[in-house]
PDB file of C-alpha atoms in Angstrom:
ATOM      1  CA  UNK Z 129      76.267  84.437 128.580  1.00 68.00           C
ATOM      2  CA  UNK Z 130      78.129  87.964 128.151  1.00 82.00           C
ATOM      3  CA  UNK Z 131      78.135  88.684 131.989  1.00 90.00           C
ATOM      4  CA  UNK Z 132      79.910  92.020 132.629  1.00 94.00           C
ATOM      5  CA  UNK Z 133      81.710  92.348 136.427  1.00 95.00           C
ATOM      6  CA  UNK Z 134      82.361  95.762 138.042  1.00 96.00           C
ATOM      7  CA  UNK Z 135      83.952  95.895 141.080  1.00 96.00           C
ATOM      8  CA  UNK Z 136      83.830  97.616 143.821  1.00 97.00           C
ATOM      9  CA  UNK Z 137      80.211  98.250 143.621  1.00 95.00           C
ATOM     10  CA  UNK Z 138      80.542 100.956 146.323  1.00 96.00           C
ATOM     11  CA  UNK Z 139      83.114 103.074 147.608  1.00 96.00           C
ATOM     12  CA  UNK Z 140      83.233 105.939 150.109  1.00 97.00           C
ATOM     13  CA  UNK Z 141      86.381 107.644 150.595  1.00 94.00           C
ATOM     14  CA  UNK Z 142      88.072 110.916 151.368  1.00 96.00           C
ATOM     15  CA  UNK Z 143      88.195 114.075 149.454  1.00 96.00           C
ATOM     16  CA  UNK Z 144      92.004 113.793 147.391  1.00 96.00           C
ATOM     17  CA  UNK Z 145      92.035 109.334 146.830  1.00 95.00           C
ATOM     18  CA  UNK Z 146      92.207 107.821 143.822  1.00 97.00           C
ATOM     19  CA  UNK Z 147      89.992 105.537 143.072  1.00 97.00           C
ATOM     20  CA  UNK Z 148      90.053 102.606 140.570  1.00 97.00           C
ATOM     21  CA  UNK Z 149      87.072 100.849 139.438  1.00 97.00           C
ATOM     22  CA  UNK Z 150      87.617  97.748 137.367  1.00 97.00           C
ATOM     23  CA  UNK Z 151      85.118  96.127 134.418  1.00 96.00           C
ATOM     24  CA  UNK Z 152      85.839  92.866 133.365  1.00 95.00           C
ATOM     25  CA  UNK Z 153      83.888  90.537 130.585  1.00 92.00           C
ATOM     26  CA  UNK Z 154      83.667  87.228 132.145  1.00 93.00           C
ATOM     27  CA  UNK Z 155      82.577  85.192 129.014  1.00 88.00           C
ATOM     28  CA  UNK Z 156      83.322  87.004 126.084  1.00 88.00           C
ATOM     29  CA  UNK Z 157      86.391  88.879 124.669  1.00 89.00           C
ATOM     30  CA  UNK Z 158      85.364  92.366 124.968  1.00 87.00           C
ATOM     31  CA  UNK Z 159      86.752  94.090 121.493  1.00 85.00           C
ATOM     32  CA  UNK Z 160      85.329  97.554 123.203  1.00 90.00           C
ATOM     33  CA  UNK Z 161      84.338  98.768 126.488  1.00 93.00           C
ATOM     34  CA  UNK Z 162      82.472 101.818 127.799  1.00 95.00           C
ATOM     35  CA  UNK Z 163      82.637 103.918 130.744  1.00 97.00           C
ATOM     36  CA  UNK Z 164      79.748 106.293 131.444  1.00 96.00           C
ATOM     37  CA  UNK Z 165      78.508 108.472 134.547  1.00 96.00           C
ATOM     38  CA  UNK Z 166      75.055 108.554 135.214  1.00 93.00           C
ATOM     39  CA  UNK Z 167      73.742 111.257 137.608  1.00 88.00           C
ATOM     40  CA  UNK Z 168      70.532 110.334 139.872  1.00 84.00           C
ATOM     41  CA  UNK Z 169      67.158 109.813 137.111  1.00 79.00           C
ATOM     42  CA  UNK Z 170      69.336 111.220 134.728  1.00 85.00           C
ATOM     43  CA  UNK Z 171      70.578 109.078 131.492  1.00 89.00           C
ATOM     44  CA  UNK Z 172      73.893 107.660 130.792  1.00 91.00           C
ATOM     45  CA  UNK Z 173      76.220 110.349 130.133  1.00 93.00           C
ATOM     46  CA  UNK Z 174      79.264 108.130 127.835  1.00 94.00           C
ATOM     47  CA  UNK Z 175      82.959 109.263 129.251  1.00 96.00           C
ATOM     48  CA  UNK Z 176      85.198 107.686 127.124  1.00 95.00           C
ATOM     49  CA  UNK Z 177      85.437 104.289 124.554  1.00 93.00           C
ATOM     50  CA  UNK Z 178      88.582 102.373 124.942  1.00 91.00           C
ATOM     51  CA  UNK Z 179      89.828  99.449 122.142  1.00 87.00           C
ATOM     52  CA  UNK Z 180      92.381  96.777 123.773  1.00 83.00           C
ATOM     53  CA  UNK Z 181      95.444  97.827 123.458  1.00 81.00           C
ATOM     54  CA  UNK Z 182      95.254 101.893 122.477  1.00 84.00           C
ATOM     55  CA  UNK Z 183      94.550 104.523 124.225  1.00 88.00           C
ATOM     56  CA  UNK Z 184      91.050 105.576 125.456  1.00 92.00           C
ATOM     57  CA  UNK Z 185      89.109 107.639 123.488  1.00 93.00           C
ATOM     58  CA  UNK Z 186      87.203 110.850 125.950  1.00 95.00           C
ATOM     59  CA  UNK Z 187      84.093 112.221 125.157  1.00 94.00           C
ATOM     60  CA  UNK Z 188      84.562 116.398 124.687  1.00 94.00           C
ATOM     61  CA  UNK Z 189      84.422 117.702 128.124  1.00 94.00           C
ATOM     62  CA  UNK Z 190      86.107 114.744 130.061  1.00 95.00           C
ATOM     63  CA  UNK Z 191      89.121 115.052 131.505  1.00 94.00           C
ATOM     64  CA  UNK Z 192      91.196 112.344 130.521  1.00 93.00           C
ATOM     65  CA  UNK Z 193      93.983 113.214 132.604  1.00 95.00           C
ATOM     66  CA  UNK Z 194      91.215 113.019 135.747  1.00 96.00           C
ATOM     67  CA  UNK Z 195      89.767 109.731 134.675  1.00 97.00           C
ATOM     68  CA  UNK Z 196      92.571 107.277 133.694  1.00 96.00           C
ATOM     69  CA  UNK Z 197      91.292 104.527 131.652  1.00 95.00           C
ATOM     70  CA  UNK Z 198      93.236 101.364 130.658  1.00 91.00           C
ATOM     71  CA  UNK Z 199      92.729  98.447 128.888  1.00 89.00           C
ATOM     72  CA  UNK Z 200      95.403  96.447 128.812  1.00 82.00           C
ATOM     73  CA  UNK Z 201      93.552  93.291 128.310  1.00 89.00           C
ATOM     74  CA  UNK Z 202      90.347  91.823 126.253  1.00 89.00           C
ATOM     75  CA  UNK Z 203      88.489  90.998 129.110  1.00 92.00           C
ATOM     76  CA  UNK Z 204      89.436  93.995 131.863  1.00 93.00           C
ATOM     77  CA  UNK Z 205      89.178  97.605 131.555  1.00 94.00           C
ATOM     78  CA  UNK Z 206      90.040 100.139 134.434  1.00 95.00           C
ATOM     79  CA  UNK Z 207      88.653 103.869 135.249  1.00 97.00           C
ATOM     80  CA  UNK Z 208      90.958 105.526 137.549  1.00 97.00           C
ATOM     81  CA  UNK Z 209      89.252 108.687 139.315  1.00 97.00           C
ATOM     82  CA  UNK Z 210      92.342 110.594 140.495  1.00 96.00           C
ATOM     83  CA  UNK Z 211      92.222 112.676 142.965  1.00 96.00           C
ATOM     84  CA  UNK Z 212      88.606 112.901 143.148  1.00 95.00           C
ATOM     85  CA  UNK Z 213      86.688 115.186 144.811  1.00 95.00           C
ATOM     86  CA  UNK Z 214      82.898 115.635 145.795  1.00 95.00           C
ATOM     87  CA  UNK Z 215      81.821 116.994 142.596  1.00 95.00           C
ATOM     88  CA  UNK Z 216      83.175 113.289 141.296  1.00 96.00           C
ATOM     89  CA  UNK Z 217      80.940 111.686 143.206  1.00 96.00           C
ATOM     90  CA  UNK Z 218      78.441 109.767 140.573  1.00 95.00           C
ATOM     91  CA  UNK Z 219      77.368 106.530 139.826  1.00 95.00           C
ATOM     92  CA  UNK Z 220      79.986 104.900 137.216  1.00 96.00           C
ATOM     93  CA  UNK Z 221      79.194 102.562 134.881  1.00 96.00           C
ATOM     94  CA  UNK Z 222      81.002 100.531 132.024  1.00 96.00           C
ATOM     95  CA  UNK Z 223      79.647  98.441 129.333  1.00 95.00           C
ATOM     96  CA  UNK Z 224      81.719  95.960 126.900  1.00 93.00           C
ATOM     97  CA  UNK Z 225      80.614  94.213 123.519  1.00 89.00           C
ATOM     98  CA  UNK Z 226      82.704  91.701 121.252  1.00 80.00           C
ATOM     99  CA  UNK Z 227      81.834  93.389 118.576  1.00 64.00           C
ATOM    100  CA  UNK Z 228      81.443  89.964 116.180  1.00 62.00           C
ATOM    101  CA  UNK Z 229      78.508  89.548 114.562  1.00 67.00           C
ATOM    102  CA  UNK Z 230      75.934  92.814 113.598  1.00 70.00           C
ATOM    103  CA  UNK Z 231      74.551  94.694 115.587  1.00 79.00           C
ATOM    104  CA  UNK Z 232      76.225  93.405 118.809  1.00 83.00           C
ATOM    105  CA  UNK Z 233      74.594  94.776 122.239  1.00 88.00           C
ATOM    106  CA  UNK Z 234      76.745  96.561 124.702  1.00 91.00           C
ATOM    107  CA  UNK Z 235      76.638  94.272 128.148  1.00 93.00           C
ATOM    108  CA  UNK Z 236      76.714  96.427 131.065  1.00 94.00           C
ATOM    109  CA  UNK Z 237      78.210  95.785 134.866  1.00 95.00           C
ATOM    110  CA  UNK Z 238      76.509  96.453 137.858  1.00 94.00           C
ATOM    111  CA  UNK Z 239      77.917 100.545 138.264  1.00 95.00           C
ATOM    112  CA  UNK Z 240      79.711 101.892 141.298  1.00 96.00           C
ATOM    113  CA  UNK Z 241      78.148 104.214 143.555  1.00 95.00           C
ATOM    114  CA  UNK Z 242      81.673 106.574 144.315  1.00 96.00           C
ATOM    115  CA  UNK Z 243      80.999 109.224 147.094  1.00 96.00           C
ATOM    116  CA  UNK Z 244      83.603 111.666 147.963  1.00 96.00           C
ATOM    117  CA  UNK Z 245      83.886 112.995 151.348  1.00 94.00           C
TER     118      UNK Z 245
ATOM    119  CA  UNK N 132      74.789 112.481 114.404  1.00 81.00           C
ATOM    120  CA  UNK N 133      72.383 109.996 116.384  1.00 88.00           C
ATOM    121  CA  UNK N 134      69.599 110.433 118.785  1.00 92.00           C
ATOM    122  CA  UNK N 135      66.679 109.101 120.836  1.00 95.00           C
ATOM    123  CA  UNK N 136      63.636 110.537 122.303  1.00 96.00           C
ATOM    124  CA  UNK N 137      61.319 108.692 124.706  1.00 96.00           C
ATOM    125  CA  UNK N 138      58.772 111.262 124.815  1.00 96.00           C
ATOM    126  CA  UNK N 139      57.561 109.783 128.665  1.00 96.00           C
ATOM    127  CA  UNK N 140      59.221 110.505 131.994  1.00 95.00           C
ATOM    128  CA  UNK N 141      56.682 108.202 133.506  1.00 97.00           C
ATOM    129  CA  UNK N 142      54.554 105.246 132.485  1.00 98.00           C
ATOM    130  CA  UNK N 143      51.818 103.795 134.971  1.00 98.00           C
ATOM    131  CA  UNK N 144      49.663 100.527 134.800  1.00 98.00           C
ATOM    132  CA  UNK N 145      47.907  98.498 136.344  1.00 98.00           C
ATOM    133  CA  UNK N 146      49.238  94.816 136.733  1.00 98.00           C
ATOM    134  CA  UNK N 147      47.601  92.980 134.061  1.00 97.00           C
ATOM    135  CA  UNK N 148      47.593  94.928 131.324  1.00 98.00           C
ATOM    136  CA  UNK N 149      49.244  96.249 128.308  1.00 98.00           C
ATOM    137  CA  UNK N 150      52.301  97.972 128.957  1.00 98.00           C
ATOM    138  CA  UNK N 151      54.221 100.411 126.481  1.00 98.00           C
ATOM    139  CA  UNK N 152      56.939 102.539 126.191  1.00 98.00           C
ATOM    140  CA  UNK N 153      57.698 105.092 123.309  1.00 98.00           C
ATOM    141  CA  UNK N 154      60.983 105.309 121.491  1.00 98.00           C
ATOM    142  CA  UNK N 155      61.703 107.531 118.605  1.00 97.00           C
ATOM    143  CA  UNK N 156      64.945 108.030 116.905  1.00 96.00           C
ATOM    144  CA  UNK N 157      67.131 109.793 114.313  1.00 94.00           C
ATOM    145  CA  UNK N 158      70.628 108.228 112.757  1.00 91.00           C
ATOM    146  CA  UNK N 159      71.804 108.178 109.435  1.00 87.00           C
ATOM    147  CA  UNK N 160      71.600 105.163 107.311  1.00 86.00           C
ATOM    148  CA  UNK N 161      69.847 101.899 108.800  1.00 87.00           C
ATOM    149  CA  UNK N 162      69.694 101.640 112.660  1.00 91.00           C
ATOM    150  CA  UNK N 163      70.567  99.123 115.323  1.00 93.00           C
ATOM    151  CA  UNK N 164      68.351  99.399 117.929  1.00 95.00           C
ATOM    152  CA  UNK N 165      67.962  98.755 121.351  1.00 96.00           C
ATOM    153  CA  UNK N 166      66.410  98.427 124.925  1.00 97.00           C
ATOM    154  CA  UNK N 167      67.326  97.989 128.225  1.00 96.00           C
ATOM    155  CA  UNK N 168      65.714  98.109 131.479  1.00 96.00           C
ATOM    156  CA  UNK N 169      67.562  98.993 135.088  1.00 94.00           C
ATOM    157  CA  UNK N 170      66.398  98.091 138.580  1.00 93.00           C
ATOM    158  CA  UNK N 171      67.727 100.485 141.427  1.00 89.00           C
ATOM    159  CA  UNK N 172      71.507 100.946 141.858  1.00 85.00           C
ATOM    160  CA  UNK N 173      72.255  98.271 139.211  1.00 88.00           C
ATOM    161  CA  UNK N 174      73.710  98.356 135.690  1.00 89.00           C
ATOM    162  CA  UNK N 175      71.111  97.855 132.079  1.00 92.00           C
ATOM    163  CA  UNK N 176      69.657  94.854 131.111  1.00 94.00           C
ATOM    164  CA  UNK N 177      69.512  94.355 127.707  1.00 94.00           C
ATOM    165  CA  UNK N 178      65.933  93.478 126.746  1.00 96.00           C
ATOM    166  CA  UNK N 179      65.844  92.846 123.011  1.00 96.00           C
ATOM    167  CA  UNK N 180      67.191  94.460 120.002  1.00 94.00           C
ATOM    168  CA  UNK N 181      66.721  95.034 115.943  1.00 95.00           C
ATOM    169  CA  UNK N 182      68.769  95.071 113.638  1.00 91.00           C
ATOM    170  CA  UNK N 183      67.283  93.803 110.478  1.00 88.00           C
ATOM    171  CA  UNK N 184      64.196  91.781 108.900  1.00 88.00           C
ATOM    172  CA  UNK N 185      61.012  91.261 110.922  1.00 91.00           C
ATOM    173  CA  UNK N 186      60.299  94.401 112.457  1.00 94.00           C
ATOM    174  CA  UNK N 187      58.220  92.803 115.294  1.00 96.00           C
ATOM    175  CA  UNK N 188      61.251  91.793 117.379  1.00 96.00           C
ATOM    176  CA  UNK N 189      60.737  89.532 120.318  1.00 96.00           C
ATOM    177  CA  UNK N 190      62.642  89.656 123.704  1.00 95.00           C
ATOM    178  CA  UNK N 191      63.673  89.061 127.265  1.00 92.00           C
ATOM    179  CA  UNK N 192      60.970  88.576 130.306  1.00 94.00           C
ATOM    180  CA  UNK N 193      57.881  88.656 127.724  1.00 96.00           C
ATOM    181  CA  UNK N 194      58.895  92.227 125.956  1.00 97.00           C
ATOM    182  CA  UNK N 195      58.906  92.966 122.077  1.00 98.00           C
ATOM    183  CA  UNK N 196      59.173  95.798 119.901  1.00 98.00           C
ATOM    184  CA  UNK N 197      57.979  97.001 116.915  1.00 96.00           C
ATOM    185  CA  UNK N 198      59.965  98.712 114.590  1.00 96.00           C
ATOM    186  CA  UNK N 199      58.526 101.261 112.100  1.00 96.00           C
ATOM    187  CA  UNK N 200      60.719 102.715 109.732  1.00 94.00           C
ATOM    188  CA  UNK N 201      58.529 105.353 108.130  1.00 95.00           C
ATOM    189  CA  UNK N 202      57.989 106.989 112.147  1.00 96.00           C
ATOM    190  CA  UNK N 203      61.167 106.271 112.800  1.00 96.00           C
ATOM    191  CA  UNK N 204      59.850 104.121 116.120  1.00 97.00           C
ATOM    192  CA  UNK N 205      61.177 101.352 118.290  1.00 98.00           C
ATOM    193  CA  UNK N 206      58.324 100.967 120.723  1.00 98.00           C
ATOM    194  CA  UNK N 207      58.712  98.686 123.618  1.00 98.00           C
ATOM    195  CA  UNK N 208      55.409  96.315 124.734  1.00 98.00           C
ATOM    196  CA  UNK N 209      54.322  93.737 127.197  1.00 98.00           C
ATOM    197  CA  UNK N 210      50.848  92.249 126.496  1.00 97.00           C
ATOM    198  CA  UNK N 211      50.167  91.864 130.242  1.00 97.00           C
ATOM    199  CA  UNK N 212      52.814  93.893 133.072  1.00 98.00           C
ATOM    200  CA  UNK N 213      53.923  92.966 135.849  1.00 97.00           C
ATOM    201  CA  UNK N 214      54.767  94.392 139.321  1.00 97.00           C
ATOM    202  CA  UNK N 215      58.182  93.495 138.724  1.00 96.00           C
ATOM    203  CA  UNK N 216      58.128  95.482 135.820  1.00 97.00           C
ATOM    204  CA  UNK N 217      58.844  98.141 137.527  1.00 97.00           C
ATOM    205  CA  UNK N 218      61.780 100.297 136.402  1.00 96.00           C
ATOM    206  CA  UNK N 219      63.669 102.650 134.585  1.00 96.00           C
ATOM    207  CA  UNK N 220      63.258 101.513 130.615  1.00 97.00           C
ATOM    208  CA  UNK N 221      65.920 103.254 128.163  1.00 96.00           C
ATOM    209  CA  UNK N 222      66.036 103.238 124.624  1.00 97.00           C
ATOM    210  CA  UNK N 223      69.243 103.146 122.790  1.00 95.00           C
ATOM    211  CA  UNK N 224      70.503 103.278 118.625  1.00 94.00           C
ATOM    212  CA  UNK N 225      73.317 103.372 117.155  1.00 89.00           C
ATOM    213  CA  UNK N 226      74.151 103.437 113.218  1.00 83.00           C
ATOM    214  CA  UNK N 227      75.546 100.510 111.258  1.00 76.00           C
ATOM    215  CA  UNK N 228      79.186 101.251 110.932  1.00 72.00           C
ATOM    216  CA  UNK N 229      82.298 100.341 112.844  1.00 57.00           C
ATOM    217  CA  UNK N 230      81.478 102.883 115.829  1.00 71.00           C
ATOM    218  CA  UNK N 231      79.904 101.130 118.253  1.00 80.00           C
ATOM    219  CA  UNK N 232      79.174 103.929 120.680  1.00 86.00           C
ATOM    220  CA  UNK N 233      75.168 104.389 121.280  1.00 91.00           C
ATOM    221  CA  UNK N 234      73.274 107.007 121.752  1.00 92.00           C
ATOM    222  CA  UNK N 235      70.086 106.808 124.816  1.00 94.00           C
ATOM    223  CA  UNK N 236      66.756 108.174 125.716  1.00 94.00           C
ATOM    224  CA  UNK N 237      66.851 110.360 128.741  1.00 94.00           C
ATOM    225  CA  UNK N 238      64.648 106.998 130.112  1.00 95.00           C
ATOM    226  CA  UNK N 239      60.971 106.448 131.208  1.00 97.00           C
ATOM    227  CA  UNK N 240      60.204 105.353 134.691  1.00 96.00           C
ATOM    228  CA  UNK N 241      57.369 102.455 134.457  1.00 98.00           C
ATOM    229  CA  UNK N 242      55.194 101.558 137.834  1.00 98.00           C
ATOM    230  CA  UNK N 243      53.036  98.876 137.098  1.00 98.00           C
ATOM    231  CA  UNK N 244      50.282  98.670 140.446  1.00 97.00           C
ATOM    232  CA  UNK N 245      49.152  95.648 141.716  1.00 95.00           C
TER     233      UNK N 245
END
């Protein structure tokens, strides 16, 4: 149980695209989700916490008119990378919990590898 | 505020025996506690976690941890490692309120040789 999906799991596009990467909880109703960048043997860096329903919530320093995030359902969250340009290039990853019960872990997808051309 | 140190970049053993990886942390209040394990170009794992009563907490793939309030430790253990058990290990807390956002390690790269 509590399989997280991210999709794609690679892209590789031109400098100026926007990109949209989506998470999705494939068991579970996920309350919460996550979206973090992680930079090569480097920890997770968290972006931004978004609730169904309301607006995201960006970590000081992300720009959260640069990374769109939506979640507009309890089982599918979105990160939008727009415009993006090399210095975007990361790997992404999101994380969702149901947040019943205590102490719920956060169940992570698989990350996308984003290069920018 | 929250945080986690896993004093190790690297851990090395031999296949066969004892494996462990350090965790110390800071939060206010009682902790939840976690750890998770990642393989090359894939998301965490989650391995085990603690949240409250026996502080020996047992886990996923043959892992436990022991949690020690008065050093404030959460270390992670395998009795006998693997090959396999090669990868990047992170430790995680959080506190116990309604924020649900976790703080990690910087992570500790384990080879086990065969």
């Amino acid at each position: 149980g509590a399989v997280v999906s991210q999709h794609p799991s690679r892209v590789i596009c031109k400098s100026g695209t926007s990109v949209k990467i989506e998470c999705r909880s494939l068991d579970f109703q996920a309350t919460t989700m996550f979206w973090y960048r992680q930079f090569p043997k480097q920890s997770l860096m968290l972006m931004a916490t978004s609730n169904e329903g309301s607006k995201a919530t960006y970590e000081q320093g992300v720009e959260k008119d640069k990374f769109l995030i939506n979640h507009a359902s309890l089982t599918l969250s979105t990160l939008t990378v727009t415009s993006a340009h090399p210095e975007d290039s990361s790997f992404y990853i999101c994380s969702a919990t149901g947040g019943q019960g205590e102490g719920q872990p956060q169940h992570f997808g698989d990350g996308t590898r984003l290069s920018i051309l | 505020a929250q945080s986690v140190a896993q004093p190790e970049d690297q851990v090395n053993v031999a296949e066969g025996n004892p494996l462990t990886v350090k965790c110390t942390y800071s939060v206010s209040g009682n902790p939840y506690l976690f750890w998770y394990v990642q393989y090359p170009n894939r998301g965490l794992q989650f391995l085990l976690k603690y949240i409250t009563g026996d502080n020996l907490v047992k886990g996923s793939y043959g892992f436990e941890a022991e949690f020690n309030k008065s050093q404030t430790s959460f270390h992670l253990k395998k009795p006998s490692a693997l090959v396999s058990d090669s990868a990047l290990y992170f430790c995680a807390v959080r506190g116990q309120s309604n924020d649900y956002k976790l703080s990690f390690g910087a992570g500790t790269t384990v080879t086990v040789r065969a």
